[in-house]
Amino acid sequence: MTSPYTFALAAATGRVATVFGGMTVRTAEALCGRCFDEDEAALLRTPDAPLPADLVRRAAGKDPFHWSDRPAVIRRILPQLVVVLAEGEAECDLMARGPAAADRPRWPREQAGAVAGFLDAWWTRTLRTKTPPIPAGAVFEACVTASSSAAPWLARWETERGPAARRHLADGLDRWREELTSGDSPFIWWWGAEAEEWAAWHEVKRWPAGRVGAT
């Protein structure tokens, strides 16, 4: 039986496809010739043309200097990027840096809201699934990277009291054991100000003790 939160993730993925359908990269867009060949550039310039998953992954994870209009590239690949993430992308935190580097919070409300809705549904599905495609800690890192904030994802985790969420918390603490003791940040693909990255990580470090005591 398909769970309601799986339906919610499918609906959020569909909303991204609707909102970003038909978007394209400008014909004059200069893509890095060392990383993208002419056929790949042509696909990015063709609205709604199916993109190979490898192209989506590379386009999402590259630094902005690979093209002149980063937001246009990310908008173009988003309908397929969210599918790649939902299905279980091992390097999801690297892929999630794309929306952050493209300055997603400054996009039109409908576009920014569609991406935020997907991240929320993806995180909820992860927390409520005993064995999600990607470990919860990795999805959390990806959501934090994509939004440049830890607060909304910690807040959602706080409301989850089921056994799956408690298990994911224990696994997350184990995942971050080295960072928790060394002081290093686990957000290795963070895009933005270093001070904001450390503020997000310190918020995470302060949070688990009270959460563990409440479960």
PDB file of C-alpha atoms in Angstrom:
ATOM      1  CA  MET A   1       0.000   0.000   0.000  1.00  0.00           C
ATOM      2  CA  THR A   2       1.393   3.421  -0.979  1.00  0.00           C
ATOM      3  CA  SER A   3       1.732   5.775   1.982  1.00  0.00           C
ATOM      4  CA  PRO A   4       0.145   9.263   2.064  1.00  0.00           C
ATOM      5  CA  TYR A   5       3.569  10.890   2.380  1.00  0.00           C
ATOM      6  CA  THR A   6       4.739   9.061  -0.745  1.00  0.00           C
ATOM      7  CA  PHE A   7       1.730  10.520  -2.555  1.00  0.00           C
ATOM      8  CA  ALA A   8       2.666  13.941  -1.156  1.00  0.00           C
ATOM      9  CA  LEU A   9       6.196  13.601  -2.531  1.00  0.00           C
ATOM     10  CA  ALA A  10       4.828  12.587  -5.936  1.00  0.00           C
ATOM     11  CA  ALA A  11       2.512  15.602  -5.894  1.00  0.00           C
ATOM     12  CA  ALA A  12       5.380  17.928  -4.958  1.00  0.00           C
ATOM     13  CA  THR A  13       7.518  16.480  -7.738  1.00  0.00           C
ATOM     14  CA  GLY A  14       4.658  17.003 -10.166  1.00  0.00           C
ATOM     15  CA  ARG A  15       4.263  20.610  -9.058  1.00  0.00           C
ATOM     16  CA  VAL A  16       7.933  21.259  -9.828  1.00  0.00           C
ATOM     17  CA  ALA A  17       7.424  19.753 -13.295  1.00  0.00           C
ATOM     18  CA  THR A  18       4.437  22.041 -13.880  1.00  0.00           C
ATOM     19  CA  VAL A  19       6.028  25.232 -12.569  1.00  0.00           C
ATOM     20  CA  PHE A  20       9.333  24.741 -14.378  1.00  0.00           C
ATOM     21  CA  GLY A  21       7.999  23.080 -17.520  1.00  0.00           C
ATOM     22  CA  GLY A  22       9.006  24.776 -20.755  1.00  0.00           C
ATOM     23  CA  MET A  23      11.945  26.602 -19.238  1.00  0.00           C
ATOM     24  CA  THR A  24      15.199  26.702 -21.130  1.00  0.00           C
ATOM     25  CA  VAL A  25      18.712  28.068 -21.241  1.00  0.00           C
ATOM     26  CA  ARG A  26      19.285  31.040 -23.532  1.00  0.00           C
ATOM     27  CA  THR A  27      20.676  30.274 -26.960  1.00  0.00           C
ATOM     28  CA  ALA A  28      23.577  32.623 -26.235  1.00  0.00           C
ATOM     29  CA  GLU A  29      24.349  30.999 -22.874  1.00  0.00           C
ATOM     30  CA  ALA A  30      28.044  30.182 -22.667  1.00  0.00           C
ATOM     31  CA  LEU A  31      28.536  26.730 -21.135  1.00  0.00           C
ATOM     32  CA  CYS A  32      31.911  25.390 -20.049  1.00  0.00           C
ATOM     33  CA  GLY A  33      33.151  23.445 -23.092  1.00  0.00           C
ATOM     34  CA  ARG A  34      35.349  21.218 -20.934  1.00  0.00           C
ATOM     35  CA  CYS A  35      32.393  19.940 -18.893  1.00  0.00           C
ATOM     36  CA  PHE A  36      29.491  20.028 -21.381  1.00  0.00           C
ATOM     37  CA  ASP A  37      29.630  19.081 -25.031  1.00  0.00           C
ATOM     38  CA  GLU A  38      27.576  20.693 -27.789  1.00  0.00           C
ATOM     39  CA  ASP A  39      24.894  17.996 -27.727  1.00  0.00           C
ATOM     40  CA  GLU A  40      24.385  18.531 -23.993  1.00  0.00           C
ATOM     41  CA  ALA A  41      24.271  22.291 -24.464  1.00  0.00           C
ATOM     42  CA  ALA A  42      21.648  21.815 -27.194  1.00  0.00           C
ATOM     43  CA  LEU A  43      19.501  19.710 -24.864  1.00  0.00           C
ATOM     44  CA  LEU A  44      19.631  22.376 -22.152  1.00  0.00           C
ATOM     45  CA  ARG A  45      18.526  24.953 -24.728  1.00  0.00           C
ATOM     46  CA  THR A  46      15.558  22.801 -25.846  1.00  0.00           C
ATOM     47  CA  PRO A  47      12.477  23.222 -23.615  1.00  0.00           C
ATOM     48  CA  ASP A  48      11.184  19.974 -22.082  1.00  0.00           C
ATOM     49  CA  ALA A  49      13.671  17.761 -23.925  1.00  0.00           C
ATOM     50  CA  PRO A  50      14.464  14.754 -21.685  1.00  0.00           C
ATOM     51  CA  LEU A  51      17.886  15.093 -20.111  1.00  0.00           C
ATOM     52  CA  PRO A  52      20.237  12.202 -19.284  1.00  0.00           C
ATOM     53  CA  ALA A  53      20.469  11.691 -15.517  1.00  0.00           C
ATOM     54  CA  ASP A  54      24.233  12.176 -15.671  1.00  0.00           C
ATOM     55  CA  LEU A  55      23.785  15.608 -17.276  1.00  0.00           C
ATOM     56  CA  VAL A  56      21.298  16.585 -14.573  1.00  0.00           C
ATOM     57  CA  ARG A  57      23.726  15.519 -11.856  1.00  0.00           C
ATOM     58  CA  ARG A  58      26.667  17.393 -13.343  1.00  0.00           C
ATOM     59  CA  ALA A  59      24.666  20.532 -14.058  1.00  0.00           C
ATOM     60  CA  ALA A  60      23.325  20.618 -10.497  1.00  0.00           C
ATOM     61  CA  GLY A  61      26.695  20.148  -8.829  1.00  0.00           C
ATOM     62  CA  LYS A  62      28.922  22.439 -10.886  1.00  0.00           C
ATOM     63  CA  ASP A  63      30.160  25.807  -9.636  1.00  0.00           C
ATOM     64  CA  PRO A  64      28.470  28.881 -11.172  1.00  0.00           C
ATOM     65  CA  PHE A  65      31.515  29.859 -13.249  1.00  0.00           C
ATOM     66  CA  HIS A  66      30.597  27.046 -15.660  1.00  0.00           C
ATOM     67  CA  TRP A  67      27.914  29.319 -17.188  1.00  0.00           C
ATOM     68  CA  SER A  68      26.773  32.927 -17.205  1.00  0.00           C
ATOM     69  CA  ASP A  69      23.174  32.354 -16.032  1.00  0.00           C
ATOM     70  CA  ARG A  70      23.154  29.824 -13.209  1.00  0.00           C
ATOM     71  CA  PRO A  71      19.465  30.271 -12.264  1.00  0.00           C
ATOM     72  CA  ALA A  72      18.355  29.509 -15.838  1.00  0.00           C
ATOM     73  CA  VAL A  73      20.359  26.266 -15.883  1.00  0.00           C
ATOM     74  CA  ILE A  74      18.965  25.113 -12.540  1.00  0.00           C
ATOM     75  CA  ARG A  75      15.383  25.984 -13.515  1.00  0.00           C
ATOM     76  CA  ARG A  76      15.842  24.000 -16.715  1.00  0.00           C
ATOM     77  CA  ILE A  77      16.966  20.837 -14.938  1.00  0.00           C
ATOM     78  CA  LEU A  78      14.727  21.037 -11.856  1.00  0.00           C
ATOM     79  CA  PRO A  79      11.862  18.806 -13.106  1.00  0.00           C
ATOM     80  CA  GLN A  80      14.329  15.955 -13.513  1.00  0.00           C
ATOM     81  CA  LEU A  81      16.595  16.908 -10.614  1.00  0.00           C
ATOM     82  CA  VAL A  82      13.814  16.421  -8.062  1.00  0.00           C
ATOM     83  CA  VAL A  83      13.095  12.970  -9.511  1.00  0.00           C
ATOM     84  CA  VAL A  84      16.771  12.017  -9.218  1.00  0.00           C
ATOM     85  CA  LEU A  85      16.794  13.167  -5.591  1.00  0.00           C
ATOM     86  CA  ALA A  86      13.529  11.445  -4.643  1.00  0.00           C
ATOM     87  CA  GLU A  87      14.613   8.154  -6.176  1.00  0.00           C
ATOM     88  CA  GLY A  88      17.798   8.010  -4.093  1.00  0.00           C
ATOM     89  CA  GLU A  89      20.761  10.040  -5.324  1.00  0.00           C
ATOM     90  CA  ALA A  90      23.832   9.043  -3.309  1.00  0.00           C
ATOM     91  CA  GLU A  91      25.414  12.503  -3.672  1.00  0.00           C
ATOM     92  CA  CYS A  92      22.198  14.346  -2.895  1.00  0.00           C
ATOM     93  CA  ASP A  93      23.970  17.056  -0.874  1.00  0.00           C
ATOM     94  CA  LEU A  94      26.149  17.885  -3.900  1.00  0.00           C
ATOM     95  CA  MET A  95      23.084  17.975  -6.160  1.00  0.00           C
ATOM     96  CA  ALA A  96      21.215  20.176  -3.682  1.00  0.00           C
ATOM     97  CA  ARG A  97      23.820  22.923  -3.867  1.00  0.00           C
ATOM     98  CA  GLY A  98      22.408  23.834  -7.305  1.00  0.00           C
ATOM     99  CA  PRO A  99      19.300  25.677  -6.038  1.00  0.00           C
ATOM    100  CA  ALA A 100      21.340  27.403  -3.327  1.00  0.00           C
ATOM    101  CA  ALA A 101      24.027  28.575  -5.746  1.00  0.00           C
ATOM    102  CA  ALA A 102      21.262  29.774  -8.094  1.00  0.00           C
ATOM    103  CA  ASP A 103      19.925  32.063  -5.328  1.00  0.00           C
ATOM    104  CA  ARG A 104      16.586  30.236  -5.103  1.00  0.00           C
ATOM    105  CA  PRO A 105      15.125  32.394  -2.271  1.00  0.00           C
ATOM    106  CA  ARG A 106      15.078  35.355  -4.668  1.00  0.00           C
ATOM    107  CA  TRP A 107      13.129  33.523  -7.378  1.00  0.00           C
ATOM    108  CA  PRO A 108       9.466  34.361  -8.032  1.00  0.00           C
ATOM    109  CA  ARG A 109       7.244  33.109  -5.233  1.00  0.00           C
ATOM    110  CA  GLU A 110       5.657  30.276  -7.209  1.00  0.00           C
ATOM    111  CA  GLN A 111       9.047  28.917  -8.269  1.00  0.00           C
ATOM    112  CA  ALA A 112      10.671  29.191  -4.841  1.00  0.00           C
ATOM    113  CA  GLY A 113       7.556  27.698  -3.254  1.00  0.00           C
ATOM    114  CA  ALA A 114       7.547  24.678  -5.573  1.00  0.00           C
ATOM    115  CA  VAL A 115      11.141  23.844  -4.631  1.00  0.00           C
ATOM    116  CA  ALA A 116      10.450  24.398  -0.928  1.00  0.00           C
ATOM    117  CA  GLY A 117       7.396  22.143  -1.175  1.00  0.00           C
ATOM    118  CA  PHE A 118       9.444  19.372  -2.737  1.00  0.00           C
ATOM    119  CA  LEU A 119      12.145  19.596  -0.048  1.00  0.00           C
ATOM    120  CA  ASP A 120       9.508  19.479   2.695  1.00  0.00           C
ATOM    121  CA  ALA A 121       7.764  16.449   1.168  1.00  0.00           C
ATOM    122  CA  TRP A 122      11.088  14.687   0.563  1.00  0.00           C
ATOM    123  CA  TRP A 123      12.180  15.236   4.166  1.00  0.00           C
ATOM    124  CA  THR A 124       8.813  14.153   5.565  1.00  0.00           C
ATOM    125  CA  ARG A 125       8.804  10.962   3.490  1.00  0.00           C
ATOM    126  CA  THR A 126      12.333  10.225   4.700  1.00  0.00           C
ATOM    127  CA  LEU A 127      11.512  10.720   8.388  1.00  0.00           C
ATOM    128  CA  ARG A 128       8.440   8.494   8.216  1.00  0.00           C
ATOM    129  CA  THR A 129      10.006   5.679   6.207  1.00  0.00           C
ATOM    130  CA  LYS A 130      11.805   2.911   8.036  1.00  0.00           C
ATOM    131  CA  THR A 131      14.301   2.334   5.221  1.00  0.00           C
ATOM    132  CA  PRO A 132      14.322   5.351   2.881  1.00  0.00           C
ATOM    133  CA  PRO A 133      16.328   5.254  -0.369  1.00  0.00           C
ATOM    134  CA  ILE A 134      18.935   7.573   1.176  1.00  0.00           C
ATOM    135  CA  PRO A 135      19.826   7.800   4.902  1.00  0.00           C
ATOM    136  CA  ALA A 136      17.981  10.547   6.731  1.00  0.00           C
ATOM    137  CA  GLY A 137      21.221  12.254   7.708  1.00  0.00           C
ATOM    138  CA  ALA A 138      22.174  12.657   4.058  1.00  0.00           C
ATOM    139  CA  VAL A 139      18.719  13.993   3.124  1.00  0.00           C
ATOM    140  CA  PHE A 140      18.918  16.433   6.036  1.00  0.00           C
ATOM    141  CA  GLU A 141      22.302  17.690   4.840  1.00  0.00           C
ATOM    142  CA  ALA A 142      20.891  18.107   1.334  1.00  0.00           C
ATOM    143  CA  CYS A 143      17.861  20.064   2.547  1.00  0.00           C
ATOM    144  CA  VAL A 144      20.060  22.310   4.674  1.00  0.00           C
ATOM    145  CA  THR A 145      22.402  22.878   1.735  1.00  0.00           C
ATOM    146  CA  ALA A 146      19.562  23.633  -0.692  1.00  0.00           C
ATOM    147  CA  SER A 147      17.894  26.117   1.663  1.00  0.00           C
ATOM    148  CA  SER A 148      21.019  27.482   3.435  1.00  0.00           C
ATOM    149  CA  SER A 149      19.240  26.895   6.732  1.00  0.00           C
ATOM    150  CA  ALA A 150      18.930  24.120   9.307  1.00  0.00           C
ATOM    151  CA  ALA A 151      15.954  25.546  11.206  1.00  0.00           C
ATOM    152  CA  PRO A 152      12.988  24.282   9.144  1.00  0.00           C
ATOM    153  CA  TRP A 153      14.358  20.752   8.892  1.00  0.00           C
ATOM    154  CA  LEU A 154      15.117  20.544  12.607  1.00  0.00           C
ATOM    155  CA  ALA A 155      11.620  21.882  13.323  1.00  0.00           C
ATOM    156  CA  ARG A 156      10.054  19.115  11.242  1.00  0.00           C
ATOM    157  CA  TRP A 157      12.227  16.479  12.924  1.00  0.00           C
ATOM    158  CA  GLU A 158      11.109  17.872  16.273  1.00  0.00           C
ATOM    159  CA  THR A 159       7.469  17.112  15.497  1.00  0.00           C
ATOM    160  CA  GLU A 160       8.108  13.540  14.410  1.00  0.00           C
ATOM    161  CA  ARG A 161       7.639  11.069  17.268  1.00  0.00           C
ATOM    162  CA  GLY A 162       7.386   7.793  15.377  1.00  0.00           C
ATOM    163  CA  PRO A 163       9.898   4.953  15.657  1.00  0.00           C
ATOM    164  CA  ALA A 164      11.336   5.640  12.190  1.00  0.00           C
ATOM    165  CA  ALA A 165      12.205   9.238  13.083  1.00  0.00           C
ATOM    166  CA  ARG A 166      13.790   8.146  16.366  1.00  0.00           C
ATOM    167  CA  ARG A 167      15.873   5.557  14.534  1.00  0.00           C
ATOM    168  CA  HIS A 168      16.945   8.156  11.983  1.00  0.00           C
ATOM    169  CA  LEU A 169      18.020  10.484  14.788  1.00  0.00           C
ATOM    170  CA  ALA A 170      20.251   7.807  16.292  1.00  0.00           C
ATOM    171  CA  ASP A 171      21.701   7.056  12.853  1.00  0.00           C
ATOM    172  CA  GLY A 172      22.263  10.767  12.229  1.00  0.00           C
ATOM    173  CA  LEU A 173      24.152  11.210  15.463  1.00  0.00           C
ATOM    174  CA  ASP A 174      26.312   8.264  14.519  1.00  0.00           C
ATOM    175  CA  ARG A 175      26.833   9.760  11.045  1.00  0.00           C
ATOM    176  CA  TRP A 176      27.961  13.077  12.550  1.00  0.00           C
ATOM    177  CA  ARG A 177      29.972  11.587  15.413  1.00  0.00           C
ATOM    178  CA  GLU A 178      33.311  12.759  14.043  1.00  0.00           C
ATOM    179  CA  GLU A 179      32.056  16.270  13.271  1.00  0.00           C
ATOM    180  CA  LEU A 180      30.388  16.565  16.669  1.00  0.00           C
ATOM    181  CA  THR A 181      33.685  15.872  18.405  1.00  0.00           C
ATOM    182  CA  SER A 182      36.040  17.649  15.995  1.00  0.00           C
ATOM    183  CA  GLY A 183      34.002  20.775  15.375  1.00  0.00           C
ATOM    184  CA  ASP A 184      34.026  20.344  11.592  1.00  0.00           C
ATOM    185  CA  SER A 185      30.864  21.008   9.613  1.00  0.00           C
ATOM    186  CA  PRO A 186      29.241  18.104   7.723  1.00  0.00           C
ATOM    187  CA  PHE A 187      27.807  20.487   5.126  1.00  0.00           C
ATOM    188  CA  ILE A 188      30.693  19.965   2.725  1.00  0.00           C
ATOM    189  CA  TRP A 189      28.777  21.366  -0.272  1.00  0.00           C
ATOM    190  CA  TRP A 190      27.421  24.431   1.506  1.00  0.00           C
ATOM    191  CA  TRP A 191      26.940  27.370  -0.826  1.00  0.00           C
ATOM    192  CA  GLY A 192      27.023  30.797   0.773  1.00  0.00           C
ATOM    193  CA  ALA A 193      28.654  32.675   3.613  1.00  0.00           C
ATOM    194  CA  GLU A 194      30.885  30.591   5.875  1.00  0.00           C
ATOM    195  CA  ALA A 195      29.427  32.322   8.939  1.00  0.00           C
ATOM    196  CA  GLU A 196      25.961  31.111   7.957  1.00  0.00           C
ATOM    197  CA  GLU A 197      27.244  27.559   7.522  1.00  0.00           C
ATOM    198  CA  TRP A 198      28.734  27.555  11.018  1.00  0.00           C
ATOM    199  CA  ALA A 199      25.581  29.083  12.492  1.00  0.00           C
ATOM    200  CA  ALA A 200      23.535  26.268  10.930  1.00  0.00           C
ATOM    201  CA  TRP A 201      25.913  23.598  12.221  1.00  0.00           C
ATOM    202  CA  HIS A 202      26.001  25.028  15.751  1.00  0.00           C
ATOM    203  CA  GLU A 203      22.199  24.973  15.729  1.00  0.00           C
ATOM    204  CA  VAL A 204      22.320  21.288  14.827  1.00  0.00           C
ATOM    205  CA  LYS A 205      24.877  20.579  17.547  1.00  0.00           C
ATOM    206  CA  ARG A 206      22.684  22.178  20.204  1.00  0.00           C
ATOM    207  CA  TRP A 207      19.554  20.358  19.126  1.00  0.00           C
ATOM    208  CA  PRO A 208      20.028  16.568  19.547  1.00  0.00           C
ATOM    209  CA  ALA A 209      20.457  16.432  23.329  1.00  0.00           C
ATOM    210  CA  GLY A 210      16.981  17.767  24.050  1.00  0.00           C
ATOM    211  CA  ARG A 211      15.476  15.701  21.229  1.00  0.00           C
ATOM    212  CA  VAL A 212      16.994  12.467  22.502  1.00  0.00           C
ATOM    213  CA  GLY A 213      15.661  13.142  25.972  1.00  0.00           C
ATOM    214  CA  ALA A 214      12.177  13.684  24.583  1.00  0.00           C
ATOM    215  CA  THR A 215      11.972  10.439  22.613  1.00  0.00           C
TER     216      THR A 215
END
